[in-house]
Short mmCIF file of C-alpha atoms in Angstrom, two decimals:
data_model
loop_
_atom_site.label_atom_id
_atom_site.label_comp_id
_atom_site.label_asym_id
_atom_site.label_seq_id
_atom_site.Cartn_x
_atom_site.Cartn_y
_atom_site.Cartn_z
CA MET A 25 68.26 -9.80 82.07
CA LYS A 26 68.54 -7.32 79.22
CA PRO A 27 72.00 -6.90 77.64
CA LEU A 28 73.89 -3.77 78.53
CA TYR A 29 75.26 -1.72 75.67
CA LEU A 30 78.04 0.77 76.21
CA ILE A 31 78.06 3.55 73.64
CA THR A 32 81.14 5.76 73.57
CA VAL A 33 80.35 9.28 72.39
CA GLY A 34 83.45 11.10 73.58
CA ILE A 35 85.10 11.62 76.91
CA LEU A 36 82.98 13.05 79.68
CA LEU A 37 84.76 14.48 82.67
CA THR A 38 83.19 15.96 85.76
CA SER A 39 85.18 18.35 87.90
CA SER A 40 84.19 20.02 91.14
CA ILE A 41 84.51 23.77 91.13
CA LEU A 42 83.88 26.41 93.77
CA PRO A 43 81.92 25.36 96.89
CA GLY A 44 78.20 25.92 96.52
CA CYS A 45 78.41 25.91 92.69
CA LYS A 46 77.33 23.09 90.43
CA SER A 47 80.01 20.86 88.93
CA LEU A 48 80.83 21.43 85.27
CA SER A 49 80.94 18.64 82.72
CA PHE A 50 83.53 18.68 79.94
CA THR A 51 83.01 16.90 76.63
CA GLN A 52 85.66 16.24 74.01
CA LYS A 53 84.84 18.07 70.79
CA THR A 54 86.32 18.94 67.39
CA LEU A 55 85.16 22.20 65.85
CA PRO A 56 85.47 22.75 62.09
CA ALA A 57 86.53 26.11 60.71
CA GLU A 58 83.55 28.47 60.68
CA ILE A 59 85.21 30.73 58.10
CA PRO A 60 87.69 28.65 56.06
CA VAL A 61 90.50 30.72 54.55
CA GLN A 62 89.96 30.81 50.80
CA ASP A 63 92.80 30.01 48.41
CA TYR A 64 92.71 33.49 46.92
CA SER A 65 93.24 35.18 50.30
CA LYS A 66 96.71 36.72 50.37
CA SER A 67 96.72 38.34 53.81
CA ILE A 68 94.63 39.48 56.79
CA VAL A 69 94.29 42.97 58.19
CA VAL A 70 92.99 43.65 61.72
CA ILE A 71 91.15 46.93 62.34
CA ASP A 72 90.49 48.43 65.77
CA ALA A 73 87.04 50.03 65.80
CA GLY A 74 86.00 49.11 69.32
CA ASP A 75 85.07 50.71 72.63
CA VAL A 76 85.92 49.32 76.08
CA TYR A 77 83.24 48.24 78.55
CA THR A 78 83.95 47.20 82.16
CA PRO A 79 81.37 46.01 84.73
CA GLY A 80 81.81 46.17 88.49
CA LEU A 81 81.75 48.42 91.55
CA ALA A 82 85.43 49.39 91.41
CA ILE A 83 86.26 52.96 90.38
CA THR A 84 85.27 53.28 86.72
CA LYS A 85 88.43 55.09 85.56
CA LYS A 86 90.66 52.46 87.17
CA ARG A 87 88.66 49.62 85.56
CA GLU A 88 88.77 51.28 82.17
CA ALA A 89 92.50 52.02 82.42
CA VAL A 90 93.29 48.35 83.11
CA VAL A 91 91.04 46.93 80.40
CA THR A 92 92.14 49.56 77.86
CA SER A 93 95.78 48.58 78.37
CA ILE A 94 94.82 44.91 77.89
CA LYS A 95 92.79 45.81 74.79
CA ASN A 96 95.82 47.58 73.28
CA MET A 97 97.98 44.53 74.00
CA TYR A 98 95.32 42.28 72.46
CA PHE A 99 95.14 44.37 69.27
CA SER A 100 98.92 44.46 69.01
CA ASN A 101 99.34 40.68 69.46
CA LEU A 102 96.40 39.34 67.43
CA PRO A 103 98.01 39.66 63.96
CA ASP A 104 101.10 37.73 65.11
CA LEU A 105 98.88 34.93 66.44
CA LEU A 106 96.90 34.80 63.19
CA LYS A 107 100.11 34.65 61.18
CA LYS A 108 101.45 31.81 63.33
CA ASP A 109 98.24 29.75 63.38
CA LEU A 110 97.06 30.28 59.81
CA GLN A 111 100.38 30.69 57.99
CA VAL A 112 98.98 33.81 56.33
CA PRO A 113 100.53 37.31 56.56
CA ALA A 114 98.57 39.51 58.98
CA PHE A 115 98.76 43.25 59.71
CA ARG A 116 97.36 45.89 62.06
CA ASP A 117 95.58 48.75 60.31
CA THR A 118 97.01 52.24 60.84
CA ILE A 119 95.44 54.19 57.97
CA LEU A 120 91.64 54.16 58.32
CA THR A 121 89.70 57.09 59.75
CA ASP A 122 86.77 56.56 62.12
CA ASP A 123 84.38 57.33 59.25
CA GLU A 124 86.07 54.75 57.04
CA LYS A 125 85.85 52.15 59.80
CA THR A 126 82.10 52.79 60.04
CA LYS A 127 81.78 52.34 56.28
CA LEU A 128 83.85 49.15 56.38
CA LEU A 129 81.41 47.68 58.91
CA GLN A 130 78.80 48.18 56.18
CA ASN A 131 81.01 46.28 53.70
CA ASP A 132 81.96 49.38 51.75
CA ASP A 133 83.84 48.47 48.53
CA ALA A 134 85.95 51.64 48.42
CA VAL A 135 87.35 51.07 51.92
CA LYS A 136 88.02 47.40 51.16
CA LEU A 137 89.91 48.43 48.04
CA LYS A 138 91.99 50.90 50.07
CA LEU A 139 92.98 48.16 52.52
CA ALA A 140 93.61 45.64 49.76
CA THR A 141 95.90 48.12 48.01
CA LYS A 142 97.83 48.94 51.20
CA TYR A 143 98.13 45.48 52.74
CA GLY A 144 97.32 43.03 49.93
CA ALA A 145 94.52 41.77 52.17
CA ASN A 146 91.31 39.96 51.32
CA ILE A 147 90.28 39.15 54.90
CA PHE A 148 89.34 42.04 57.19
CA ILE A 149 88.75 41.56 60.93
CA ILE A 150 87.09 44.58 62.56
CA LEU A 151 87.29 44.48 66.37
CA GLN A 152 84.38 46.02 68.28
CA ASN A 153 83.06 46.35 71.81
CA TYR A 154 85.82 44.96 74.01
CA GLU A 155 84.40 43.78 77.35
CA GLY A 156 86.71 42.66 80.12
CA GLY A 157 86.74 42.13 83.87
CA PHE A 158 84.67 40.18 86.36
CA SER A 159 81.04 39.06 86.46
CA GLN A 160 79.12 37.84 89.47
CA ASP A 161 77.82 34.35 88.70
CA GLU A 162 75.71 33.72 91.78
CA VAL A 163 75.32 34.37 95.51
CA VAL A 164 75.12 31.25 97.68
CA ARG A 165 73.38 31.42 101.07
CA THR A 166 74.26 29.00 103.89
CA LYS A 167 72.63 28.81 107.33
CA ASN A 168 74.70 28.62 110.49
CA ASN A 169 73.85 26.64 113.62
CA ASP A 170 72.77 29.84 115.38
CA GLY A 171 70.20 30.59 112.68
CA SER A 172 72.21 33.32 110.98
CA THR A 173 72.93 33.26 107.25
CA ASN A 174 76.21 33.65 105.40
CA LYS A 175 76.23 34.84 101.80
CA THR A 176 79.09 34.16 99.39
CA ALA A 177 79.39 35.72 95.93
CA TYR A 178 81.14 33.78 93.16
CA TYR A 179 82.86 35.52 90.24
CA SER A 180 84.15 34.69 86.77
CA VAL A 181 86.87 36.54 84.88
CA PHE A 182 86.20 37.22 81.20
CA PHE A 183 87.26 39.02 78.03
CA ASN A 184 84.70 39.22 75.22
CA THR A 185 84.70 40.92 71.84
CA ASP A 186 82.20 41.59 69.08
CA ILE A 187 83.84 41.36 65.67
CA THR A 188 82.95 41.62 62.01
CA VAL A 189 84.85 39.46 59.52
CA ILE A 190 84.83 40.21 55.79
CA GLN A 191 86.30 37.72 53.34
CA GLY A 192 85.69 38.50 49.70
CA ASP A 193 81.96 39.21 49.36
CA GLN A 194 81.05 37.39 52.58
CA LEU A 195 80.40 39.23 55.86
CA TYR A 196 80.19 37.54 59.27
CA ARG A 197 79.31 39.08 62.62
CA LYS A 198 80.59 37.11 65.60
CA ARG A 199 80.67 37.42 69.38
CA ILE A 200 83.87 35.89 70.77
CA VAL A 201 83.83 34.97 74.47
CA ALA A 202 86.41 33.68 76.93
CA SER A 203 85.79 33.16 80.66
CA ARG A 204 86.48 30.91 83.62
CA GLU A 205 85.58 30.72 87.31
CA HIS A 206 87.77 33.07 89.32
CA SER A 207 87.09 33.61 93.03
CA ASN A 208 84.56 34.12 95.79
CA ARG A 209 84.08 36.47 98.69
CA SER A 210 81.69 37.04 101.56
CA VAL A 211 78.79 39.43 101.17
CA LEU A 212 77.93 41.52 104.22
CA SER A 213 74.25 41.67 105.02
CA GLY A 214 72.50 44.35 103.00
CA LEU A 215 75.60 45.20 100.95
CA LEU A 216 76.78 44.24 97.48
CA ALA A 217 80.09 42.41 97.13
CA ARG A 218 82.63 44.70 95.52
CA GLY A 219 84.17 41.96 93.41
CA PRO A 220 87.81 41.27 92.49
CA GLY A 221 90.11 44.25 91.93
CA TYR A 222 91.06 44.89 88.32
CA GLU A 223 94.67 45.99 88.86
CA ALA A 224 95.40 43.25 91.40
CA ASN A 225 93.98 40.58 89.06
CA LYS A 226 95.11 42.05 85.74
CA LYS A 227 97.03 38.91 84.76
CA ASP A 228 93.80 36.88 84.93
CA ILE A 229 92.02 39.25 82.53
CA ILE A 230 95.05 39.05 80.23
CA SER A 231 94.81 35.26 80.22
CA MET A 232 91.20 35.54 79.02
CA ALA A 233 92.21 38.09 76.37
CA ASN A 234 94.78 35.57 75.11
CA ARG A 235 92.14 32.84 75.03
CA ASN A 236 89.78 35.19 73.18
CA ALA A 237 92.48 35.86 70.56
CA SER A 238 92.93 32.11 70.12
CA ASN A 239 89.15 31.81 69.61
CA VAL A 240 89.31 34.49 66.90
CA SER A 241 92.06 32.50 65.17
CA GLY A 242 89.94 29.38 65.63
CA LEU A 243 87.22 30.81 63.39
CA PHE A 244 89.51 30.09 60.43
CA ARG A 245 90.78 26.57 61.32
CA GLU A 246 89.76 23.24 62.80
CA ARG A 247 90.16 23.02 66.59
CA ARG A 248 90.19 20.14 69.06
CA GLY A 249 89.48 20.53 72.74
CA MET A 250 86.83 20.37 75.45
CA MET A 251 83.40 21.98 75.70
CA ASN A 252 82.36 22.86 79.25
CA GLY A 253 78.88 22.91 80.75
CA ARG A 254 78.50 26.61 80.01
CA GLY A 255 78.97 26.04 76.29
CA GLU A 256 82.53 27.46 76.24
CA PHE A 257 85.18 25.70 74.16
CA ILE A 258 88.68 25.21 75.60
CA GLU A 259 91.19 24.35 72.88
CA GLN A 260 93.86 21.76 73.62
CA GLY A 261 97.37 23.15 73.92
CA ARG A 262 96.19 26.74 74.54
#
C-alpha cells in the first residue's frame, strides 16, 4: 500500500450558496501591495473624474439617482479610509477642471504640479466609471411533476470602479471590483426577471461600495483574507 502524504497549502472551505448554483470554494490568501507607498510620498489626493453606469430593467433615472448618491458617499469617504489604513494624509480634489482631469489621466506634468502644490501630494487616484447595482448570474430551470418548468433567476450585487493611480513617474490603470450573491426570483414564462429594486436594496450596494473602497486601499498595503471561486478577494476584518 502506497504511503499517503498530506500536503497543507492553505485552508479550503466549501460553502453552499443559493439553490441551483454551484458551491463556492474559499482559499486563504495573502496579497502583497501592488503599489507600495514610496518613502517620498507625502500625501494622497483623490480625484473624481467618473461617470455612473447602472444595469437592470428598473427605471433608469431611479437607478442612476441611487447609484449616484452612493458614488458621492464613496468619493467623500475614500480619503478618510486611505488615511486610516495607510497612515498618510489624504484629500479630495476640489480645484481641477474637467479638461485638467482629462490631462491628468494622460500623466500631464503641469496638472500634477498643480495638485502637488495645493495638497503636497505625490500619489494621485483618479476615479472613473462607477458601476453599481445588480447583475443576473444565471437562470436555473427545474421540471415539475406535471411536466411544466419553473425558472429562477439568481442575482449578485456589485460596485465596480475603473481607476488610474499615479505615483511619481509611475502610472497604473486598475479595475476594482466588489460583489457577492444577493437574491433570486421566479421568471414568468416568456418574460425577463426585473431584478432587485435599487432603492429597496440600497444598503446592499453601499456595502459593496465600502468593500470596493477597501480594495482600493489594499492596492497600497499587504492584505490577508480569502479568495472565492470567482476570483474575488475578501479581506479579513472588513
